[in-house]
CSV table of C-alpha atoms in Angstrom, one decimal:
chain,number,residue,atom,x,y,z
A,283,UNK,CA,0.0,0.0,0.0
A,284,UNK,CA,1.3,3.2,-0.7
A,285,UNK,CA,0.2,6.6,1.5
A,286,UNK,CA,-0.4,9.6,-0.1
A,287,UNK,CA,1.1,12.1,2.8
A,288,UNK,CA,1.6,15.5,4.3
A,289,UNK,CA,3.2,16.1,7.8
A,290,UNK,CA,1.4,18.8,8.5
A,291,UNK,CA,-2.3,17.6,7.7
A,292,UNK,CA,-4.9,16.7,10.1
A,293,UNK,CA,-6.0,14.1,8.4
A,294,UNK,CA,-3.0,12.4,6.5
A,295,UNK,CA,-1.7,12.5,10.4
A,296,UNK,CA,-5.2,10.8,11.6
A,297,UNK,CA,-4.6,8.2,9.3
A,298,UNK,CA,-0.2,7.5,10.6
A,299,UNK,CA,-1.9,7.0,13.8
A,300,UNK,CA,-4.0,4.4,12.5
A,301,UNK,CA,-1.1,2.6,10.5
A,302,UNK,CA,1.0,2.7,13.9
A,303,UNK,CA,-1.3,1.4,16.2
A,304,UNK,CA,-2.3,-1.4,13.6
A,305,UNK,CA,1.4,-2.0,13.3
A,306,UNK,CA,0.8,-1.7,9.1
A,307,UNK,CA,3.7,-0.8,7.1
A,308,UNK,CA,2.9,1.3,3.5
A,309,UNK,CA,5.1,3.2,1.4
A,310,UNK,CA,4.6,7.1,2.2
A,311,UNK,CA,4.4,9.6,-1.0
A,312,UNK,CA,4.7,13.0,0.2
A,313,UNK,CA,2.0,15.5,-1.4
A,314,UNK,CA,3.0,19.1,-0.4
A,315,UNK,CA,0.3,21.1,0.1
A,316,UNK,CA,1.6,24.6,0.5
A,317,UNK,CA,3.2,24.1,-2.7
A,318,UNK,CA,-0.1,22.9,-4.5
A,319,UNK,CA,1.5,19.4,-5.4
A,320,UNK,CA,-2.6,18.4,-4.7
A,321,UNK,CA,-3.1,19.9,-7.8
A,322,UNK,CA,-1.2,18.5,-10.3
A,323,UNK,CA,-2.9,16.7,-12.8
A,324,UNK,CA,-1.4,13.1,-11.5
A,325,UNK,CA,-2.1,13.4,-8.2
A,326,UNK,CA,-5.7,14.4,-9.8
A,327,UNK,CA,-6.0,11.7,-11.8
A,328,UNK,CA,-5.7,9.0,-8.5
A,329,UNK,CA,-7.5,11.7,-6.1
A,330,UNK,CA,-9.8,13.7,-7.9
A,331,UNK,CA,-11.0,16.2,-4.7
A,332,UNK,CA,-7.1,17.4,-4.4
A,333,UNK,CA,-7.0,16.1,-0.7
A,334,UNK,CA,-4.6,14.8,1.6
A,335,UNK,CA,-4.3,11.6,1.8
A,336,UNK,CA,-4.8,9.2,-0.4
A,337,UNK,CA,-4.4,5.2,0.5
A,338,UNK,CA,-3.1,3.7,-3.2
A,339,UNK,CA,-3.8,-0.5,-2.5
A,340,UNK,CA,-1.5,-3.3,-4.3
A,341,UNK,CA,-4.6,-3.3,-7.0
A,342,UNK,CA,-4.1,0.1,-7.8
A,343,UNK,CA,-7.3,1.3,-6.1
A,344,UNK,CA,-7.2,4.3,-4.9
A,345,UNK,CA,-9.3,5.3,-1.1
A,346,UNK,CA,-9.8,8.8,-0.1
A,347,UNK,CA,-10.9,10.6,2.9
A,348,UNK,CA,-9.2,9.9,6.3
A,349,UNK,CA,-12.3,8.2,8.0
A,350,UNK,CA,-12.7,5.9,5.3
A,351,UNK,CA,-9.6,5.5,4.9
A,352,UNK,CA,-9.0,4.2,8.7
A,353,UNK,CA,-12.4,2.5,8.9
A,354,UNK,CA,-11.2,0.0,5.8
A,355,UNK,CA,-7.8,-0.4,8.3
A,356,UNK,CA,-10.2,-1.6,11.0
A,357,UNK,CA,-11.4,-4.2,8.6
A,358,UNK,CA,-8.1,-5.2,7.6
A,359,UNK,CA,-6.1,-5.6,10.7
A,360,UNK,CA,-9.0,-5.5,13.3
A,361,UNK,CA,-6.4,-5.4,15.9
A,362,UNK,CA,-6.2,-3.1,18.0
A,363,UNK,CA,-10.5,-2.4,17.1
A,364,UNK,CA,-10.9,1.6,16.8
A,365,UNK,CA,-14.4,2.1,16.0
A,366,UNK,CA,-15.9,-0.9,19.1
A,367,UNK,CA,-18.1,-3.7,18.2
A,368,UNK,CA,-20.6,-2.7,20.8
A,369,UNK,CA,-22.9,-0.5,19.2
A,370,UNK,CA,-23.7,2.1,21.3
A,371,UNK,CA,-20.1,2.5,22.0
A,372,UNK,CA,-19.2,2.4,18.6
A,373,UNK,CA,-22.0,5.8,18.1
A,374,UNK,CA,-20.2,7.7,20.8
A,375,UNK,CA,-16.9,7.0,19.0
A,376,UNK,CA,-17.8,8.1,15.4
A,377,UNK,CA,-20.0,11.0,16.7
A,378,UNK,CA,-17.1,12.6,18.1
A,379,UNK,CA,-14.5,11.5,15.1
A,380,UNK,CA,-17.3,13.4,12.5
A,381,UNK,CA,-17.5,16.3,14.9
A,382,UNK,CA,-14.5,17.1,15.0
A,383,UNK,CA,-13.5,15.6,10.9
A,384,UNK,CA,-16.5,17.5,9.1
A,385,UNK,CA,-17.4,20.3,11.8
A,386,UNK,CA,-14.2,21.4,13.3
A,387,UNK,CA,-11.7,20.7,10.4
A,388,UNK,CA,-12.9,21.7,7.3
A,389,UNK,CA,-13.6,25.3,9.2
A,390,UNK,CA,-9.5,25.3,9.7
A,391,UNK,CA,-8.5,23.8,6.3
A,392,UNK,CA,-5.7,25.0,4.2
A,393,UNK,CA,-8.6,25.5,1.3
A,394,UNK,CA,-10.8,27.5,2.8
A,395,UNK,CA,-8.3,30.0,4.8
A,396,UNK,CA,-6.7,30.6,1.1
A,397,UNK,CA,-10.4,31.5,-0.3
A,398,UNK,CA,-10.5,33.9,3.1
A,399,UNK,CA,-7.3,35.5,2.5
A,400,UNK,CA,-7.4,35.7,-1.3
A,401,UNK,CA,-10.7,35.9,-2.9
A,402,UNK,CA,-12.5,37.7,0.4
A,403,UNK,CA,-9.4,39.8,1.0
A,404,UNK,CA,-9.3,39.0,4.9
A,405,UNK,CA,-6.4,39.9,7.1
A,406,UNK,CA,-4.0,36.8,9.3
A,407,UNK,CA,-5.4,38.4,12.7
A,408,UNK,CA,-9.1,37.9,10.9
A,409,UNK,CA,-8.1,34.6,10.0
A,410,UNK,CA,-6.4,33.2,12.8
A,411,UNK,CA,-9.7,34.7,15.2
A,412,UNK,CA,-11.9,32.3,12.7
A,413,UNK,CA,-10.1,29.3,13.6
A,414,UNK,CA,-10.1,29.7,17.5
A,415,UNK,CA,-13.7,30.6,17.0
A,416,UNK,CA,-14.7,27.5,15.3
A,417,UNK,CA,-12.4,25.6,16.9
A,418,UNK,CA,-13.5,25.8,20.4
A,419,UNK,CA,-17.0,27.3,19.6
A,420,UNK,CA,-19.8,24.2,19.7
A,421,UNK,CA,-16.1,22.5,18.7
A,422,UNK,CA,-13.3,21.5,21.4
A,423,UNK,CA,-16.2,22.7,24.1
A,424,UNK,CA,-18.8,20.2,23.6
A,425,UNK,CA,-16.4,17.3,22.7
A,426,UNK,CA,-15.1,18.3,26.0
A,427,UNK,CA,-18.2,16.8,27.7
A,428,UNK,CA,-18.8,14.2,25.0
A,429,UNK,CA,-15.8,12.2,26.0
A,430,UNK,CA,-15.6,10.0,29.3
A,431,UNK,CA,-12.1,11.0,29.3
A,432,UNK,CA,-9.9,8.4,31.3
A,433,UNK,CA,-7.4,7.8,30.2
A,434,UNK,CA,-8.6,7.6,26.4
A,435,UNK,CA,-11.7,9.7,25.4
A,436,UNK,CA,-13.7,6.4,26.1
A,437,UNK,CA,-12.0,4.1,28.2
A,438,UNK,CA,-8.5,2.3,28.6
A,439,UNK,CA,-8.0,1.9,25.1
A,440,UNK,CA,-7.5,4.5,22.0
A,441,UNK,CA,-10.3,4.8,19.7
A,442,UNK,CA,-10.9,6.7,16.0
A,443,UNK,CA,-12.2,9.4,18.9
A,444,UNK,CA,-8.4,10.0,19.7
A,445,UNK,CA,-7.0,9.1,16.1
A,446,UNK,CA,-9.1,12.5,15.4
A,447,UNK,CA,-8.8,14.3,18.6
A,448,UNK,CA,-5.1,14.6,18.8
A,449,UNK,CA,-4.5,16.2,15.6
A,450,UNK,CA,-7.2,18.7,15.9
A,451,UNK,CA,-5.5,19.3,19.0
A,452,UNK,CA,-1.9,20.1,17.1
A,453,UNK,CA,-3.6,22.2,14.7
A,454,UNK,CA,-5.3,24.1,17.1
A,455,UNK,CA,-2.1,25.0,18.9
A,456,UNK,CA,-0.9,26.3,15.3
A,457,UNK,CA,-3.2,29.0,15.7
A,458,UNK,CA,-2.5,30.3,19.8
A,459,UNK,CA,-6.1,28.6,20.6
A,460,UNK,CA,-6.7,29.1,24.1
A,461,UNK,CA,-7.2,25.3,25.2
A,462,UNK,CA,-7.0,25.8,28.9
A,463,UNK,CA,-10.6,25.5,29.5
A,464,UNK,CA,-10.5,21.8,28.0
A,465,UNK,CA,-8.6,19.5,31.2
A,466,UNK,CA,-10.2,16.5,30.1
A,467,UNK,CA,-9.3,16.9,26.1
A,468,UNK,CA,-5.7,17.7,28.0
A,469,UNK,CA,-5.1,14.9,29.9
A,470,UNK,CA,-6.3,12.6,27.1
A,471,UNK,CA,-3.2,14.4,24.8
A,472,UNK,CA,-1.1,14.0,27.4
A,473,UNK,CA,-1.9,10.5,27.8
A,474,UNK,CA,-1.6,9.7,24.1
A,475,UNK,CA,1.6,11.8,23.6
A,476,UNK,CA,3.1,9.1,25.9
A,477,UNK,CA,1.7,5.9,23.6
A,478,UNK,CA,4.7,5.3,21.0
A,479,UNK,CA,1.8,5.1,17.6
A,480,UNK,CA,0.8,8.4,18.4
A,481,UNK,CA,4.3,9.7,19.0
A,482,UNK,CA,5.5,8.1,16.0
A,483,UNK,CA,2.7,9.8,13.7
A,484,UNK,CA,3.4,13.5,15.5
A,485,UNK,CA,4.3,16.1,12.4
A,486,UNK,CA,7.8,16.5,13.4
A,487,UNK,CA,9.2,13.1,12.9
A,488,UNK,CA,7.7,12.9,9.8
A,489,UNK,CA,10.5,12.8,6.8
A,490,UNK,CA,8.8,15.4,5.1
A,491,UNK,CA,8.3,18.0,8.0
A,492,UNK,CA,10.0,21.4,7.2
């Protein structure tokens, strides 16, 4: 398998998490974003939104999107389980993986900050206060008291709730987000910063970080 990457994605890093904790080895691709390698016609032609990442199989099939992405690695090496069996646990884990992947992210994605800054002529300072806001606003707040939060955000094992809530976390930081008022989202970090997947996936010990 081959991984479509960018250090400094939320979602490519989601997915490295995934791969560690599954123990999967893939060969990693590096698409840079800031230089709008996501736009070339190749990369196009095997990921047709532009997006980071991309999971290439040995067929030549080509998955996209990060949750789909790490829900097909579930299937594949269901050890250790992200998304539970149980199903009401298994609710509670994807409801806060979407919140934060479709209601959280996309507000802080590379795409839409370069439409605020270039076509709607918006200054950094406006830019970076739009990020905080959604961010923490109905965002990092309420997941806050979604999660049990001990020592995982539900239970004693990581979950796709993690795998999503510790890049948003990163990218948060990126943008001086106060994140004091969170001691539950914290401690779970804290805790995950320690496990050696989620250390291994981190942005700065990825070949490609700048």
């Amino acid at each position: 398998m081959k991984l479509y990457d960018y250090f400094r994605s939320s979602a490519a890093y989601r997915v490295r998490i995934a791969l560690a904790l599954k123990g999967l080895a893939v060969e990693r691709l590096f698409v840079h974003l800031a230089r709008g390698e996501q736009r070339l016609p190749d990369y196009l032609a095997k990921n047709p939104q532009g997006l980071a990442p991309a999971l290439e199989l040995d067929d030549g099939t080509v998955l996209a999107q990060s949750l789909a992405i790490i829900e097909y690695l579930d299937t594949l090496a269901p050890q250790p389980r992200l998304i539970p069996i149980d199903p009401l646990r298994a609710a509670r884990v994807r409801g806060v993986a979407l919140a934060i992947a479709c209601d959280i992210h996309p507000l802080g994605n590379r795409r839409v900050l370069d439409y605020l800054r270039g076509r709607l002529g918006q200054s950094e300072e406006a830019i970076d206060t739009w990020v905080r806001h959604w961010a923490l606003n109905g965002g990092l707040e309420a997941i806050e008291r979604l999660v049990d939060g001990g020592p995982f955000c539900f239970g004693a094992e990581p979950t796709l709730a993690d795998v999503c809530l510790v890049p948003q976390l990163f990218a948060a930081r990126r943008f001086a987000t106060p994140l004091a008022g969170l001691p539950k989202l914290l401690a779970i970090e804290a805790h995950c910063a320690a496990h050696p997947a989620f250390a291994a996936a981190h942005p700065a010990r990825q070949p490609d970080a700048e």
